[in-house]
Amino acid sequence: MLSGMALRPCPTCRTPTAWEGNPFKPFCSERCQTRDLGAWSSESYRLPEKPKEEDGEGWSDELEED
Ligand SMILES: [Zn+2]
């Protein structure tokens, strides 16, 4: 595919990231770098992809077999 470009998954968001010329490697961006470093000293470690707001509905109806 992109020969010559070394792509590695960002440890934080798993986005294929170019290492060459990337000051934030192995992260894709400063944001991910900061998040990863801050994750160890902060309890707000969460992935930015999709916030799981819905929780508990949909899967529990199969238990209601009364
Ligand atoms: Zn990232």
mmCIF file of C-alpha atoms and ligand atoms in Angstrom:
data_model
loop_
_atom_site.group_PDB
_atom_site.id
_atom_site.type_symbol
_atom_site.label_atom_id
_atom_site.label_comp_id
_atom_site.label_asym_id
_atom_site.label_seq_id
_atom_site.Cartn_x
_atom_site.Cartn_y
_atom_site.Cartn_z
ATOM 1 C CA MET A 1 0.000 0.000 0.000
ATOM 2 C CA LEU A 2 1.968 2.977 1.210
ATOM 3 C CA SER A 3 5.435 1.706 0.602
ATOM 4 C CA GLY A 4 8.090 3.739 2.296
ATOM 5 C CA MET A 5 5.731 4.954 4.946
ATOM 6 C CA ALA A 6 6.021 3.144 8.238
ATOM 7 C CA LEU A 7 2.571 2.982 9.688
ATOM 8 C CA ARG A 8 2.056 1.858 13.228
ATOM 9 C CA PRO A 9 -1.171 1.757 15.169
ATOM 10 C CA CYS A 10 -1.478 4.562 17.647
ATOM 11 C CA PRO A 11 -1.337 3.022 21.148
ATOM 12 C CA THR A 12 -4.187 5.222 22.196
ATOM 13 C CA CYS A 13 -6.681 5.192 19.345
ATOM 14 C CA ARG A 14 -5.271 2.458 17.096
ATOM 15 C CA THR A 15 -5.150 4.743 14.121
ATOM 16 C CA PRO A 16 -2.465 3.759 11.626
ATOM 17 C CA THR A 17 0.109 6.432 12.153
ATOM 18 C CA ALA A 18 3.113 7.478 10.153
ATOM 19 C CA TRP A 19 6.231 7.554 12.222
ATOM 20 C CA GLU A 20 8.342 9.482 9.816
ATOM 21 C CA GLY A 21 8.308 13.144 10.635
ATOM 22 C CA ASN A 22 5.908 12.513 13.461
ATOM 23 C CA PRO A 23 7.053 14.246 16.644
ATOM 24 C CA PHE A 24 4.358 12.468 18.605
ATOM 25 C CA LYS A 25 5.243 8.928 17.649
ATOM 26 C CA PRO A 26 4.236 6.314 18.410
ATOM 27 C CA PHE A 27 1.083 8.325 18.898
ATOM 28 C CA CYS A 28 -0.888 9.804 16.038
ATOM 29 C CA SER A 29 -1.170 13.205 17.582
ATOM 30 C CA GLU A 30 -0.329 15.327 20.558
ATOM 31 C CA ARG A 31 -3.801 14.681 21.863
ATOM 32 C CA CYS A 32 -3.293 10.944 22.000
ATOM 33 C CA GLN A 33 0.148 11.361 23.479
ATOM 34 C CA THR A 34 -1.181 13.566 26.211
ATOM 35 C CA ARG A 35 -4.102 11.290 26.860
ATOM 36 C CA ASP A 36 -1.899 8.255 27.192
ATOM 37 C CA LEU A 37 0.536 9.929 29.515
ATOM 38 C CA GLY A 38 -2.254 11.426 31.545
ATOM 39 C CA ALA A 39 -4.102 8.132 31.743
ATOM 40 C CA TRP A 40 -1.756 6.829 34.367
ATOM 41 C CA SER A 41 -2.271 9.725 36.689
ATOM 42 C CA SER A 42 -5.885 10.334 35.869
ATOM 43 C CA GLU A 43 -8.896 8.138 36.320
ATOM 44 C CA SER A 44 -10.584 9.494 33.242
ATOM 45 C CA TYR A 45 -9.113 6.953 30.915
ATOM 46 C CA ARG A 46 -11.560 6.370 28.138
ATOM 47 C CA LEU A 47 -11.615 5.899 24.419
ATOM 48 C CA PRO A 48 -12.886 8.777 22.323
ATOM 49 C CA GLU A 49 -14.486 6.582 19.714
ATOM 50 C CA LYS A 50 -17.980 5.954 20.966
ATOM 51 C CA PRO A 51 -19.290 6.911 24.378
ATOM 52 C CA LYS A 52 -21.411 4.144 25.765
ATOM 53 C CA GLU A 53 -24.345 6.119 26.965
ATOM 54 C CA GLU A 54 -26.872 3.396 26.418
ATOM 55 C CA ASP A 55 -26.408 0.680 28.923
ATOM 56 C CA GLY A 56 -28.582 -2.147 30.038
ATOM 57 C CA GLU A 57 -31.408 -2.006 27.566
ATOM 58 C CA GLY A 58 -31.900 -4.375 24.687
ATOM 59 C CA TRP A 59 -30.000 -7.361 25.953
ATOM 60 C CA SER A 60 -31.943 -7.855 29.141
ATOM 61 C CA ASP A 61 -35.306 -8.544 27.542
ATOM 62 C CA GLU A 62 -34.404 -12.162 26.950
ATOM 63 C CA LEU A 63 -34.160 -12.618 30.677
ATOM 64 C CA GLU A 64 -37.732 -11.575 31.182
ATOM 65 C CA GLU A 65 -39.176 -14.966 30.576
ATOM 66 C CA ASP A 66 -41.678 -15.246 33.304
HETATM 67 ZN ZN ZN B 1 -4.169 8.323 18.317
#
